[in-house]
Amino acid sequence: MRVLAAVLALALLGALGPVRPAGAGLPEAAARQVLARIEQQAAGVRTLASDLVQEKRLAVFQEVLVSRGRFYYERPDRLRWELHEPSRAGFALKGNQGRRWRDRGQVSEAFDVAREPGFRLVAEQLLAWARADLEGLARQYRLTVVAADPPTVRLVPLAAGATAYVEEVLVTFAGDARHVAAVEVREAGGDLTRIRFSHVVVNGPLAPDLF
């Protein structure tokens, strides 16, 4: 699934480092206020549900590949990522237990997240965004707050060699800082992946069978 490729590009990066605004961006004091606001607002989020649109722009083609679907999150460790167009595919996670499907949902299989490193990294990354886990993100990226309204953070991978694949990730939060509104991944070869979340419902009821 193309969506997994984009998320894995975010996930397969790892290094240690403190939480700190870095590089060009807002002054340090202002940046710290923005980061503190994001963490404070996200702490009150129990569930999320939203539409999503993923656009993949390939440097060697003029075509833009567009996928549409839905995203669900329930604290602390439940996720569902599903695509409806142009094909039907997705996965749902509940702790270490996962379920994935493809081919219009007619083929489904269960799996153990702990035994599949790729999906484990996907889960960790998505949970980090949903929880606004800045401590965890700072172990993978150098964080720069580039705007306060809406809160926007630029992330550059810290892992040696990672920038050969991903140059930077730009994350835009909603105006109230409660959730991510858009993620833009710029790859070293010139490709661009943009994921936008819309019609977001915060702390609404979610059906148990979603996960």
PDB file of C-alpha atoms in Angstrom:
ATOM      1  CA  MET A   1       0.000   0.000   0.000  1.00  0.00           C
ATOM      2  CA  ARG A   2       1.301   3.439  -0.890  1.00  0.00           C
ATOM      3  CA  VAL A   3       0.136   4.813   2.450  1.00  0.00           C
ATOM      4  CA  LEU A   4       2.428   2.383   4.265  1.00  0.00           C
ATOM      5  CA  ALA A   5       5.380   3.544   2.184  1.00  0.00           C
ATOM      6  CA  ALA A   6       4.791   7.126   3.281  1.00  0.00           C
ATOM      7  CA  VAL A   7       4.359   6.257   6.940  1.00  0.00           C
ATOM      8  CA  LEU A   8       7.357   3.928   6.931  1.00  0.00           C
ATOM      9  CA  ALA A   9       9.448   6.739   5.486  1.00  0.00           C
ATOM     10  CA  LEU A  10       8.650   8.594   8.702  1.00  0.00           C
ATOM     11  CA  ALA A  11       9.117   5.587  10.934  1.00  0.00           C
ATOM     12  CA  LEU A  12      12.390   4.113   9.721  1.00  0.00           C
ATOM     13  CA  LEU A  13      14.507   6.850  11.294  1.00  0.00           C
ATOM     14  CA  GLY A  14      16.111   6.601  14.710  1.00  0.00           C
ATOM     15  CA  ALA A  15      18.599   8.515  16.892  1.00  0.00           C
ATOM     16  CA  LEU A  16      18.843   9.969  20.376  1.00  0.00           C
ATOM     17  CA  GLY A  17      18.496  13.631  21.252  1.00  0.00           C
ATOM     18  CA  PRO A  18      16.769  16.019  23.653  1.00  0.00           C
ATOM     19  CA  VAL A  19      13.533  17.838  22.892  1.00  0.00           C
ATOM     20  CA  ARG A  20      14.580  21.241  21.604  1.00  0.00           C
ATOM     21  CA  PRO A  21      13.658  23.717  18.879  1.00  0.00           C
ATOM     22  CA  ALA A  22      16.576  23.772  16.438  1.00  0.00           C
ATOM     23  CA  GLY A  23      17.658  25.570  13.297  1.00  0.00           C
ATOM     24  CA  ALA A  24      15.856  28.475  11.627  1.00  0.00           C
ATOM     25  CA  GLY A  25      12.409  29.107  13.012  1.00  0.00           C
ATOM     26  CA  LEU A  26      10.709  30.948  15.842  1.00  0.00           C
ATOM     27  CA  PRO A  27      12.830  32.342  18.677  1.00  0.00           C
ATOM     28  CA  GLU A  28      13.547  29.685  21.286  1.00  0.00           C
ATOM     29  CA  ALA A  29      11.174  31.050  23.935  1.00  0.00           C
ATOM     30  CA  ALA A  30       8.287  31.291  21.460  1.00  0.00           C
ATOM     31  CA  ALA A  31       9.070  27.840  20.069  1.00  0.00           C
ATOM     32  CA  ARG A  32       8.997  26.281  23.525  1.00  0.00           C
ATOM     33  CA  GLN A  33       5.600  27.869  24.169  1.00  0.00           C
ATOM     34  CA  VAL A  34       4.241  26.344  20.958  1.00  0.00           C
ATOM     35  CA  LEU A  35       5.580  22.881  21.819  1.00  0.00           C
ATOM     36  CA  ALA A  36       4.201  23.105  25.358  1.00  0.00           C
ATOM     37  CA  ARG A  37       0.781  24.104  23.978  1.00  0.00           C
ATOM     38  CA  ILE A  38       0.749  21.150  21.582  1.00  0.00           C
ATOM     39  CA  GLU A  39       1.592  18.708  24.383  1.00  0.00           C
ATOM     40  CA  GLN A  40      -0.976  20.239  26.733  1.00  0.00           C
ATOM     41  CA  GLN A  41      -3.801  20.174  24.183  1.00  0.00           C
ATOM     42  CA  ALA A  42      -3.039  16.655  22.945  1.00  0.00           C
ATOM     43  CA  ALA A  43      -3.100  15.324  26.522  1.00  0.00           C
ATOM     44  CA  GLY A  44      -6.873  15.824  26.574  1.00  0.00           C
ATOM     45  CA  VAL A  45      -7.506  13.842  23.380  1.00  0.00           C
ATOM     46  CA  ARG A  46      -9.009  10.391  23.974  1.00  0.00           C
ATOM     47  CA  THR A  47     -10.240   9.610  20.457  1.00  0.00           C
ATOM     48  CA  LEU A  48      -9.823  10.958  16.922  1.00  0.00           C
ATOM     49  CA  ALA A  49     -11.729  10.237  13.729  1.00  0.00           C
ATOM     50  CA  SER A  50     -11.128  11.953  10.409  1.00  0.00           C
ATOM     51  CA  ASP A  51     -11.155  11.762   6.646  1.00  0.00           C
ATOM     52  CA  LEU A  52      -7.746  11.658   4.980  1.00  0.00           C
ATOM     53  CA  VAL A  53      -6.394  12.486   1.549  1.00  0.00           C
ATOM     54  CA  GLN A  54      -2.913  11.375   0.535  1.00  0.00           C
ATOM     55  CA  GLU A  55      -1.213  12.956  -2.478  1.00  0.00           C
ATOM     56  CA  LYS A  56       1.970  11.473  -3.899  1.00  0.00           C
ATOM     57  CA  ARG A  57       3.863  13.658  -6.376  1.00  0.00           C
ATOM     58  CA  LEU A  58       6.628  11.823  -8.238  1.00  0.00           C
ATOM     59  CA  ALA A  59       9.557  13.922  -9.451  1.00  0.00           C
ATOM     60  CA  VAL A  60       9.853  11.992 -12.726  1.00  0.00           C
ATOM     61  CA  PHE A  61       6.162  12.282 -13.651  1.00  0.00           C
ATOM     62  CA  GLN A  62       3.577  15.054 -13.818  1.00  0.00           C
ATOM     63  CA  GLU A  63       0.904  12.746 -12.408  1.00  0.00           C
ATOM     64  CA  VAL A  64      -0.314  13.146  -8.825  1.00  0.00           C
ATOM     65  CA  LEU A  65      -1.419   9.886  -7.188  1.00  0.00           C
ATOM     66  CA  VAL A  66      -4.378  10.547  -4.871  1.00  0.00           C
ATOM     67  CA  SER A  67      -5.767   8.159  -2.238  1.00  0.00           C
ATOM     68  CA  ARG A  68      -8.714   8.814   0.093  1.00  0.00           C
ATOM     69  CA  GLY A  69      -9.728   7.128   3.305  1.00  0.00           C
ATOM     70  CA  ARG A  70     -10.331   7.370   7.044  1.00  0.00           C
ATOM     71  CA  PHE A  71      -8.194   7.460  10.194  1.00  0.00           C
ATOM     72  CA  TYR A  72      -9.219   6.496  13.748  1.00  0.00           C
ATOM     73  CA  TYR A  73      -7.342   6.614  17.044  1.00  0.00           C
ATOM     74  CA  GLU A  74      -8.303   5.667  20.583  1.00  0.00           C
ATOM     75  CA  ARG A  75      -5.947   6.204  23.507  1.00  0.00           C
ATOM     76  CA  PRO A  76      -3.694   4.552  24.410  1.00  0.00           C
ATOM     77  CA  ASP A  77      -2.867   2.134  21.570  1.00  0.00           C
ATOM     78  CA  ARG A  78      -5.712   1.625  19.090  1.00  0.00           C
ATOM     79  CA  LEU A  79      -5.418   2.731  15.465  1.00  0.00           C
ATOM     80  CA  ARG A  80      -7.257   2.210  12.211  1.00  0.00           C
ATOM     81  CA  TRP A  81      -5.987   3.432   8.821  1.00  0.00           C
ATOM     82  CA  GLU A  82      -8.146   2.605   5.825  1.00  0.00           C
ATOM     83  CA  LEU A  83      -8.185   3.595   2.167  1.00  0.00           C
ATOM     84  CA  HIS A  84     -11.397   3.678   0.132  1.00  0.00           C
ATOM     85  CA  GLU A  85     -10.152   5.103  -3.191  1.00  0.00           C
ATOM     86  CA  PRO A  86      -8.771   4.173  -5.648  1.00  0.00           C
ATOM     87  CA  SER A  87      -8.556   0.725  -3.999  1.00  0.00           C
ATOM     88  CA  ARG A  88      -9.764  -0.611  -0.674  1.00  0.00           C
ATOM     89  CA  ALA A  89      -7.067  -1.573   1.844  1.00  0.00           C
ATOM     90  CA  GLY A  90      -5.984  -0.808   5.385  1.00  0.00           C
ATOM     91  CA  PHE A  91      -5.078  -2.046   8.823  1.00  0.00           C
ATOM     92  CA  ALA A  92      -6.314  -1.856  12.414  1.00  0.00           C
ATOM     93  CA  LEU A  93      -4.175  -2.150  15.542  1.00  0.00           C
ATOM     94  CA  LYS A  94      -5.121  -2.860  19.148  1.00  0.00           C
ATOM     95  CA  GLY A  95      -2.011  -3.068  21.281  1.00  0.00           C
ATOM     96  CA  ASN A  96       0.141  -5.831  19.781  1.00  0.00           C
ATOM     97  CA  GLN A  97      -2.735  -7.351  17.849  1.00  0.00           C
ATOM     98  CA  GLY A  98      -3.324  -6.284  14.270  1.00  0.00           C
ATOM     99  CA  ARG A  99      -5.620  -6.935  11.342  1.00  0.00           C
ATOM    100  CA  ARG A 100      -5.060  -5.924   7.709  1.00  0.00           C
ATOM    101  CA  TRP A 101      -7.085  -6.217   4.530  1.00  0.00           C
ATOM    102  CA  ARG A 102      -6.932  -5.549   0.807  1.00  0.00           C
ATOM    103  CA  ASP A 103      -8.849  -6.231  -2.413  1.00  0.00           C
ATOM    104  CA  ARG A 104     -12.019  -4.358  -1.422  1.00  0.00           C
ATOM    105  CA  GLY A 105     -11.788  -5.801   2.073  1.00  0.00           C
ATOM    106  CA  GLN A 106     -12.473  -9.351   0.930  1.00  0.00           C
ATOM    107  CA  VAL A 107      -9.039 -10.607   2.021  1.00  0.00           C
ATOM    108  CA  SER A 108      -8.270 -10.099   5.722  1.00  0.00           C
ATOM    109  CA  GLU A 109      -5.640 -11.525   8.053  1.00  0.00           C
ATOM    110  CA  ALA A 110      -4.658 -11.141  11.696  1.00  0.00           C
ATOM    111  CA  PHE A 111      -1.058 -10.603  12.795  1.00  0.00           C
ATOM    112  CA  ASP A 112       1.069  -9.951  15.864  1.00  0.00           C
ATOM    113  CA  VAL A 113       2.533  -6.433  15.711  1.00  0.00           C
ATOM    114  CA  ALA A 114       5.489  -7.419  17.928  1.00  0.00           C
ATOM    115  CA  ARG A 115       6.560 -10.014  15.369  1.00  0.00           C
ATOM    116  CA  GLU A 116       6.444  -7.651  12.387  1.00  0.00           C
ATOM    117  CA  PRO A 117       9.011  -4.835  12.735  1.00  0.00           C
ATOM    118  CA  GLY A 118       7.596  -2.881   9.801  1.00  0.00           C
ATOM    119  CA  PHE A 119       4.104  -2.620  11.251  1.00  0.00           C
ATOM    120  CA  ARG A 120       5.510  -2.026  14.720  1.00  0.00           C
ATOM    121  CA  LEU A 121       7.350   1.040  13.394  1.00  0.00           C
ATOM    122  CA  VAL A 122       4.210   2.210  11.593  1.00  0.00           C
ATOM    123  CA  ALA A 123       2.218   1.854  14.816  1.00  0.00           C
ATOM    124  CA  GLU A 124       4.826   3.683  16.893  1.00  0.00           C
ATOM    125  CA  GLN A 125       4.973   6.553  14.403  1.00  0.00           C
ATOM    126  CA  LEU A 126       1.216   6.979  14.073  1.00  0.00           C
ATOM    127  CA  LEU A 127       0.763   6.812  17.843  1.00  0.00           C
ATOM    128  CA  ALA A 128       3.486   9.438  18.276  1.00  0.00           C
ATOM    129  CA  TRP A 129       1.562  11.840  16.009  1.00  0.00           C
ATOM    130  CA  ALA A 130      -1.801  11.094  17.596  1.00  0.00           C
ATOM    131  CA  ARG A 131      -0.420  11.600  21.127  1.00  0.00           C
ATOM    132  CA  ALA A 132       1.825  14.521  20.097  1.00  0.00           C
ATOM    133  CA  ASP A 133       4.693  12.611  21.700  1.00  0.00           C
ATOM    134  CA  LEU A 134       7.371  15.257  21.179  1.00  0.00           C
ATOM    135  CA  GLU A 135       9.857  13.417  23.398  1.00  0.00           C
ATOM    136  CA  GLY A 136       9.613  10.376  21.143  1.00  0.00           C
ATOM    137  CA  LEU A 137       9.754  12.406  17.937  1.00  0.00           C
ATOM    138  CA  ALA A 138      12.844  14.274  19.142  1.00  0.00           C
ATOM    139  CA  ARG A 139      14.679  10.943  19.378  1.00  0.00           C
ATOM    140  CA  GLN A 140      14.215  10.611  15.629  1.00  0.00           C
ATOM    141  CA  TYR A 141      14.292  14.187  14.338  1.00  0.00           C
ATOM    142  CA  ARG A 142      15.688  17.664  14.895  1.00  0.00           C
ATOM    143  CA  LEU A 143      12.597  19.752  15.676  1.00  0.00           C
ATOM    144  CA  THR A 144      12.148  23.324  14.459  1.00  0.00           C
ATOM    145  CA  VAL A 145       8.980  25.306  15.169  1.00  0.00           C
ATOM    146  CA  VAL A 146       8.415  27.387  12.035  1.00  0.00           C
ATOM    147  CA  ALA A 147       5.006  28.910  12.842  1.00  0.00           C
ATOM    148  CA  ALA A 148       2.758  29.432  15.843  1.00  0.00           C
ATOM    149  CA  ASP A 149      -0.628  29.814  14.118  1.00  0.00           C
ATOM    150  CA  PRO A 150      -1.331  27.201  13.044  1.00  0.00           C
ATOM    151  CA  PRO A 151       1.415  25.386  14.981  1.00  0.00           C
ATOM    152  CA  THR A 152       3.855  24.049  12.389  1.00  0.00           C
ATOM    153  CA  VAL A 153       6.946  21.967  13.064  1.00  0.00           C
ATOM    154  CA  ARG A 154       9.744  21.013  10.663  1.00  0.00           C
ATOM    155  CA  LEU A 155      11.502  17.715  11.363  1.00  0.00           C
ATOM    156  CA  VAL A 156      14.847  16.698   9.885  1.00  0.00           C
ATOM    157  CA  PRO A 157      15.987  13.092  10.441  1.00  0.00           C
ATOM    158  CA  LEU A 158      18.870  12.591  12.840  1.00  0.00           C
ATOM    159  CA  ALA A 159      19.824   9.044  11.858  1.00  0.00           C
ATOM    160  CA  ALA A 160      23.015   8.760   9.808  1.00  0.00           C
ATOM    161  CA  GLY A 161      22.117   8.207   6.170  1.00  0.00           C
ATOM    162  CA  ALA A 162      18.390   8.856   6.667  1.00  0.00           C
ATOM    163  CA  THR A 163      18.499  12.148   4.768  1.00  0.00           C
ATOM    164  CA  ALA A 164      19.469  10.155   1.677  1.00  0.00           C
ATOM    165  CA  TYR A 165      15.807   9.124   1.646  1.00  0.00           C
ATOM    166  CA  VAL A 166      13.878  11.848   3.506  1.00  0.00           C
ATOM    167  CA  GLU A 167      15.039  15.459   3.526  1.00  0.00           C
ATOM    168  CA  GLU A 168      12.428  16.837   5.909  1.00  0.00           C
ATOM    169  CA  VAL A 169       8.935  16.394   7.280  1.00  0.00           C
ATOM    170  CA  LEU A 170       6.630  19.364   7.788  1.00  0.00           C
ATOM    171  CA  VAL A 171       3.835  18.818  10.311  1.00  0.00           C
ATOM    172  CA  THR A 172       0.959  21.279  10.626  1.00  0.00           C
ATOM    173  CA  PHE A 173      -1.370  21.027  13.623  1.00  0.00           C
ATOM    174  CA  ALA A 174      -4.934  22.263  13.804  1.00  0.00           C
ATOM    175  CA  GLY A 175      -5.419  25.823  15.013  1.00  0.00           C
ATOM    176  CA  ASP A 176      -6.352  24.577  18.480  1.00  0.00           C
ATOM    177  CA  ALA A 177      -3.231  22.333  18.527  1.00  0.00           C
ATOM    178  CA  ARG A 178      -5.250  19.262  19.510  1.00  0.00           C
ATOM    179  CA  HIS A 179      -4.334  17.111  16.505  1.00  0.00           C
ATOM    180  CA  VAL A 180      -2.287  16.956  13.316  1.00  0.00           C
ATOM    181  CA  ALA A 181      -3.961  18.580  10.308  1.00  0.00           C
ATOM    182  CA  ALA A 182      -1.355  17.779   7.628  1.00  0.00           C
ATOM    183  CA  VAL A 183       1.949  15.976   7.148  1.00  0.00           C
ATOM    184  CA  GLU A 184       4.273  16.695   4.220  1.00  0.00           C
ATOM    185  CA  VAL A 185       7.224  14.409   3.490  1.00  0.00           C
ATOM    186  CA  ARG A 186       9.919  15.687   1.127  1.00  0.00           C
ATOM    187  CA  GLU A 187      12.126  12.911  -0.171  1.00  0.00           C
ATOM    188  CA  ALA A 188      15.715  13.353  -1.295  1.00  0.00           C
ATOM    189  CA  GLY A 189      14.911  12.405  -4.888  1.00  0.00           C
ATOM    190  CA  GLY A 190      12.337  15.161  -5.221  1.00  0.00           C
ATOM    191  CA  ASP A 191       9.198  13.116  -4.531  1.00  0.00           C
ATOM    192  CA  LEU A 192       6.617  14.663  -2.232  1.00  0.00           C
ATOM    193  CA  THR A 193       3.945  12.962  -0.116  1.00  0.00           C
ATOM    194  CA  ARG A 194       1.251  15.096   1.505  1.00  0.00           C
ATOM    195  CA  ILE A 195      -1.392  13.704   3.869  1.00  0.00           C
ATOM    196  CA  ARG A 196      -4.270  15.982   4.914  1.00  0.00           C
ATOM    197  CA  PHE A 197      -6.794  15.222   7.661  1.00  0.00           C
ATOM    198  CA  SER A 198     -10.235  16.842   7.522  1.00  0.00           C
ATOM    199  CA  HIS A 199     -13.643  16.666   9.232  1.00  0.00           C
ATOM    200  CA  VAL A 200     -11.824  15.699  12.415  1.00  0.00           C
ATOM    201  CA  VAL A 201     -13.952  14.643  15.377  1.00  0.00           C
ATOM    202  CA  VAL A 202     -12.159  14.836  18.735  1.00  0.00           C
ATOM    203  CA  ASN A 203     -13.297  12.694  21.679  1.00  0.00           C
ATOM    204  CA  GLY A 204     -16.324  11.331  19.873  1.00  0.00           C
ATOM    205  CA  PRO A 205     -17.576   7.766  20.417  1.00  0.00           C
ATOM    206  CA  LEU A 206     -15.912   5.027  18.357  1.00  0.00           C
ATOM    207  CA  ALA A 207     -17.368   1.597  17.676  1.00  0.00           C
ATOM    208  CA  PRO A 208     -15.307  -1.157  19.357  1.00  0.00           C
ATOM    209  CA  ASP A 209     -15.238  -3.249  16.175  1.00  0.00           C
ATOM    210  CA  LEU A 210     -13.260  -0.552  14.349  1.00  0.00           C
ATOM    211  CA  PHE A 211     -10.139  -2.031  15.937  1.00  0.00           C
TER     212      PHE A 211
END
